[in-house]
Amino acid sequence: MGSNKVAVLVLGMAGSGKSTLMQGLKSYTSRHKLSSYFVNLDPAVRKTPAFEPNIDICDTVDYHELMKSTKMGPNGAIMTSLNLYATKFNEVLSIIESKDVEFVFIDTPGQIEVFTWSASGQLIAGALASSMPVIILYAIDTVRSASPVTFASNMLYACSVMYRLRLPIVLAFTKTDLVAADKAFEWISDPQVLADALQDDSRYLGSMSTSMAFMLESVYSNLPVAGVSAVTSLGMDDVIEKIREARVTYNDVF
Ligand code: GTP
């Protein structure tokens, strides 16, 4: 763990902007001459992912063929593809280890639970963590976070992912060219404002909303947060800075 290398697992709900964020990170790091490497672990992409990965699960596992030949549904086939790939991940890890880069960005399947709740996701994250610091970059759709209930649910999910994978997390509020992340930042920094917004938005389970806002505060008030647009690149520098900061403190915590 002597080098500066850090693996960044990009996780988030379906449609939260993971792949577009990967694409944005690729062009940002290339423009700013930050050495980086890109891995795609989403087997279900219809064609080559837009960010053109250096290593692509689709080159090893044919998800569409698997679905046809086994008659599995989409989620079963994604899970099986990831399981098959996990058995070969040591080879992938050797390649990653041999690259003299600062950042290894890894895109994950659209449905977050395929990675976070599967044995193969655990295995891949564990293999990476045995070799280099690993940080979760958790993509949150800012547009969908306008509702305090959706925001709080997503934050709970982020906490659960962090708890499950036992890795440090950087929260990236995406699509900020469409909606500014100010409201989300305010809710993160002030649990009372979030508690009030939750009460207004959803009067049922009122006391649960209040306790949840304060419970979340104890977990996420110290989490690094950035707002970013993959379209305009605004905030990309902040994402990189937050990843670097998490990398620096990684060895103190893990
Ligand atoms: P799945 O892996 O398919 O679940 O989605 P994902 O999390 O990889 O999200 P994806 O990058 O496919 O983005 C989902 C939608 O949001 C697409 O229509 C993107 O074009 C759009 N999108 C993503 N990032 C941004 C952004 O920064 N700005 C804008 N305006 N749209 C974005």
Coordinates of C-alpha atoms and ligand atoms in Angstrom, one line a residue:
M1 CA 0.0 0.0 0.0
G2 CA 3.0 2.2 -0.5
S3 CA 1.9 3.9 -3.7
N4 CA -0.7 6.7 -4.1
K5 CA -3.1 4.3 -5.9
V6 CA -6.7 4.3 -4.9
A7 CA -9.6 2.2 -6.2
V8 CA -12.8 4.1 -6.5
L9 CA -16.0 1.9 -6.6
V10 CA -18.7 4.0 -8.2
L11 CA -22.0 2.8 -6.6
G12 CA -25.5 4.3 -6.6
M13 CA -29.2 3.6 -7.3
A14 CA -30.2 2.7 -10.9
G15 CA -30.1 5.9 -13.0
S16 CA -28.2 7.9 -10.4
G17 CA -25.6 8.8 -13.0
K18 CA -22.8 6.3 -12.4
S19 CA -21.8 5.6 -16.0
T20 CA -22.1 9.3 -17.0
L21 CA -20.0 10.2 -14.0
M22 CA -17.4 7.6 -15.1
Q23 CA -17.4 9.3 -18.5
G24 CA -17.0 12.7 -16.9
L25 CA -14.2 11.5 -14.7
K26 CA -12.4 10.0 -17.7
S27 CA -12.4 13.3 -19.7
Y28 CA -11.6 15.4 -16.6
T29 CA -8.6 13.2 -15.5
S30 CA -7.4 13.1 -19.1
R31 CA -7.7 16.9 -19.5
H32 CA -5.9 17.4 -16.2
K33 CA -3.3 14.7 -16.8
L34 CA -4.3 12.7 -13.7
S35 CA -3.2 9.2 -14.3
S36 CA -6.2 6.9 -14.1
Y37 CA -7.6 3.5 -15.1
F38 CA -11.2 2.6 -15.8
V39 CA -12.9 -0.7 -15.2
N40 CA -16.5 -1.6 -16.1
L41 CA -18.2 -4.2 -13.9
D42 CA -21.7 -3.7 -15.4
P43 CA -22.3 -6.7 -17.7
A44 CA -25.6 -5.4 -19.0
V45 CA -24.5 -2.4 -21.0
R46 CA -26.0 -2.7 -24.5
K47 CA -22.8 -1.5 -26.2
T48 CA -19.3 -0.5 -25.1
P49 CA -19.8 1.9 -22.2
A50 CA -19.5 5.5 -23.1
F51 CA -16.4 5.9 -21.0
E52 CA -14.4 3.3 -22.9
P53 CA -13.0 1.2 -20.0
N54 CA -9.5 -0.2 -19.9
I55 CA -11.0 -3.4 -18.6
D56 CA -14.5 -4.5 -19.4
I57 CA -16.5 -7.3 -17.9
C58 CA -18.3 -7.6 -21.3
D59 CA -15.1 -8.8 -22.9
T60 CA -15.1 -11.9 -20.6
V61 CA -18.8 -12.6 -19.9
D62 CA -21.6 -12.4 -22.5
Y63 CA -24.6 -11.3 -20.4
H64 CA -27.0 -11.4 -23.3
E65 CA -26.0 -14.9 -24.4
L66 CA -26.1 -16.1 -20.8
M67 CA -29.7 -14.8 -20.5
K68 CA -30.6 -16.6 -23.7
S69 CA -29.0 -19.9 -23.0
T70 CA -30.1 -20.2 -19.4
K71 CA -33.5 -18.4 -19.7
M72 CA -32.6 -16.4 -16.6
G73 CA -34.2 -13.0 -16.0
P74 CA -32.1 -9.8 -16.3
N75 CA -31.2 -9.6 -12.6
G76 CA -30.3 -13.3 -12.3
A77 CA -28.1 -13.0 -15.4
I78 CA -26.3 -9.9 -14.1
M79 CA -25.7 -11.6 -10.8
T80 CA -24.4 -14.8 -12.5
S81 CA -22.2 -12.7 -14.8
L82 CA -20.7 -11.0 -11.8
N83 CA -20.2 -14.3 -10.0
L84 CA -18.4 -15.7 -13.0
Y85 CA -16.2 -12.6 -13.3
A86 CA -15.4 -12.7 -9.5
T87 CA -13.8 -16.1 -10.0
K88 CA -11.3 -14.5 -12.4
F89 CA -10.9 -11.3 -10.5
N90 CA -7.4 -12.2 -9.4
E91 CA -6.2 -11.8 -13.0
V92 CA -7.9 -8.4 -13.2
L93 CA -6.3 -7.4 -9.9
S94 CA -2.9 -8.3 -11.2
I95 CA -3.4 -6.1 -14.2
I96 CA -4.6 -3.2 -12.0
E97 CA -1.7 -3.6 -9.7
S98 CA 0.8 -3.5 -12.6
K99 CA -0.5 -0.1 -13.7
D100 CA 1.3 3.0 -12.4
V101 CA -1.8 5.2 -11.9
E102 CA -3.2 7.2 -9.1
F103 CA -6.9 6.4 -9.7
V104 CA -8.7 3.2 -10.6
F105 CA -12.3 4.0 -11.2
I106 CA -14.7 1.1 -11.3
D107 CA -18.3 1.2 -12.6
T108 CA -20.8 -1.2 -11.0
P109 CA -24.1 -2.8 -12.2
G110 CA -27.1 -0.5 -12.5
Q111 CA -29.0 -2.2 -9.7
I112 CA -26.9 -1.4 -6.6
E113 CA -27.9 -4.5 -4.6
V114 CA -26.3 -6.8 -7.3
F115 CA -23.0 -5.5 -6.1
T116 CA -23.6 -4.6 -2.4
W117 CA -25.6 -7.7 -1.4
S118 CA -23.9 -10.4 -3.5
A119 CA -21.0 -12.6 -2.4
S120 CA -19.2 -11.6 -5.6
G121 CA -19.4 -7.9 -4.9
Q122 CA -18.0 -8.6 -1.4
L123 CA -15.3 -10.7 -2.9
I124 CA -14.3 -8.1 -5.5
A125 CA -14.3 -5.3 -3.0
G126 CA -12.3 -7.5 -0.5
A127 CA -9.7 -8.5 -3.2
L128 CA -9.2 -4.8 -4.1
A129 CA -8.9 -3.7 -0.5
S130 CA -6.3 -6.4 0.2
S131 CA -4.1 -4.6 -2.4
M132 CA -4.9 -0.9 -2.2
P133 CA -7.1 1.6 -0.5
V134 CA -10.7 1.4 -1.8
I135 CA -13.2 4.2 -1.5
I136 CA -16.9 4.2 -2.5
L137 CA -18.0 7.1 -4.6
Y138 CA -21.7 7.0 -3.9
A139 CA -23.7 8.7 -6.7
I140 CA -27.0 10.4 -5.5
D141 CA -29.3 11.8 -8.1
T142 CA -29.8 15.5 -7.0
V143 CA -32.9 15.9 -9.1
R144 CA -34.6 13.0 -7.2
S145 CA -33.3 14.2 -3.9
A146 CA -35.5 17.3 -4.0
S147 CA -38.0 15.4 -1.9
P148 CA -36.8 15.0 1.7
V149 CA -38.2 11.5 2.0
T150 CA -36.3 10.3 -1.1
F151 CA -33.2 12.1 0.1
A152 CA -33.4 10.5 3.6
S153 CA -34.1 7.1 2.1
N154 CA -31.1 7.4 -0.2
M155 CA -28.9 8.5 2.7
L156 CA -30.0 5.5 4.7
Y157 CA -29.0 3.4 1.8
A158 CA -25.6 5.0 1.5
C159 CA -25.1 4.3 5.3
S160 CA -26.1 0.7 4.8
V161 CA -23.7 0.3 1.8
M162 CA -20.9 1.8 3.9
Y163 CA -21.8 -0.5 6.8
R164 CA -22.0 -3.6 4.6
L165 CA -18.8 -3.0 2.6
R166 CA -16.9 -1.4 5.5
L167 CA -15.2 1.1 3.2
P168 CA -15.0 4.9 3.4
I169 CA -17.5 6.7 1.3
V170 CA -17.6 10.0 -0.6
L171 CA -21.1 11.2 -1.5
A172 CA -21.4 12.7 -5.0
F173 CA -24.6 14.6 -5.7
T174 CA -24.9 14.2 -9.5
K175 CA -26.7 16.2 -12.3
T176 CA -26.1 19.6 -10.6
D177 CA -26.4 21.3 -14.0
L178 CA -30.2 20.4 -13.7
V179 CA -30.7 21.2 -10.0
A180 CA -28.2 22.7 -7.5
A181 CA -27.3 20.5 -4.5
D182 CA -27.7 23.3 -2.0
K183 CA -30.9 21.9 -0.4
A184 CA -29.2 18.5 0.1
F185 CA -26.1 20.1 1.6
E186 CA -28.3 22.0 4.0
W187 CA -30.1 18.8 5.1
I188 CA -26.8 17.2 5.6
S189 CA -25.4 20.0 7.7
D190 CA -28.5 20.7 9.7
P191 CA -30.6 17.7 10.9
Q192 CA -33.3 20.0 12.4
V193 CA -34.0 21.5 8.9
L194 CA -34.2 17.9 7.5
A195 CA -36.5 16.8 10.3
D196 CA -38.8 19.8 9.7
A197 CA -38.8 19.1 5.9
L198 CA -39.6 15.4 6.6
Q199 CA -42.5 16.3 8.9
D200 CA -43.9 18.6 6.2
D201 CA -43.4 16.1 3.4
S202 CA -44.7 13.0 5.2
R203 CA -46.8 13.5 8.4
Y204 CA -47.2 9.8 8.9
L205 CA -44.4 8.2 11.0
G206 CA -43.6 11.8 12.2
S207 CA -41.5 10.7 15.2
M208 CA -39.6 8.2 13.1
S209 CA -38.7 11.0 10.6
T210 CA -37.3 13.1 13.4
S211 CA -35.3 10.3 14.9
M212 CA -34.1 9.3 11.5
A213 CA -32.8 12.8 10.7
F214 CA -30.8 12.9 13.9
M215 CA -29.6 9.3 13.6
L216 CA -28.4 10.1 10.0
E217 CA -26.6 13.2 11.3
S218 CA -24.4 11.1 13.5
V219 CA -23.3 9.0 10.5
Y220 CA -23.2 11.4 7.6
S221 CA -22.3 14.8 9.0
N222 CA -18.7 13.9 8.7
L223 CA -18.9 12.3 5.3
P224 CA -17.2 14.0 2.4
V225 CA -19.7 15.5 0.0
A226 CA -19.4 17.0 -3.4
G227 CA -21.9 18.2 -6.0
V228 CA -21.0 17.4 -9.6
S229 CA -22.3 17.6 -13.2
A230 CA -20.8 15.2 -15.6
V231 CA -22.2 17.4 -18.4
T232 CA -20.5 20.6 -17.5
S233 CA -17.7 19.1 -15.4
L234 CA -18.5 21.6 -12.7
G235 CA -17.6 20.1 -9.3
M236 CA -15.3 17.4 -10.8
D237 CA -12.3 19.0 -9.1
D238 CA -14.1 18.7 -5.8
V239 CA -14.8 15.0 -6.3
I240 CA -11.2 14.4 -7.0
E241 CA -10.1 16.4 -4.0
K242 CA -12.5 14.5 -1.7
I243 CA -11.3 11.2 -3.0
R244 CA -7.7 12.2 -2.4
E245 CA -8.6 13.4 1.2
A246 CA -10.3 10.0 1.9
R247 CA -7.2 8.3 0.5
V248 CA -4.9 10.2 2.9
T249 CA -6.9 9.3 6.0
Y250 CA -7.6 5.7 4.8
N251 CA -4.7 4.1 6.6
D252 CA -5.7 5.9 9.9
V253 CA -9.1 4.3 9.8
F254 CA -8.6 0.9 8.1
Ligands
GTP1 P1 -27.7 2.4 -14.7 O1 -26.3 1.9 -14.6 O2 -28.3 2.2 -16.0 O3 -28.6 2.1 -13.6 O4 -27.6 4.1 -14.6 P2 -26.4 5.0 -14.1 O5 -26.5 5.1 -12.7 O6 -25.1 4.5 -14.7 O7 -26.9 6.4 -14.7 P3 -26.5 7.0 -16.2 O8 -25.1 7.5 -16.2 O9 -26.9 6.0 -17.2 O10 -27.5 8.2 -16.2 C1 -28.9 8.1 -16.1 C2 -29.5 9.3 -16.9 O11 -29.1 10.5 -16.3 C3 -29.0 9.4 -18.3 O12 -30.1 9.8 -19.1 C4 -27.9 10.5 -18.3 O13 -27.8 11.1 -19.5 C5 -28.4 11.4 -17.2 N1 -27.3 12.1 -16.5 C6 -26.3 11.5 -15.8 N2 -25.4 12.4 -15.3 C7 -25.9 13.6 -15.7 C8 -25.5 15.0 -15.5 O14 -24.5 15.3 -14.8 N3 -26.3 15.9 -16.0 C9 -27.4 15.7 -16.7 N4 -28.1 16.7 -17.2 N5 -27.9 14.4 -16.9 C10 -27.1 13.4 -16.4

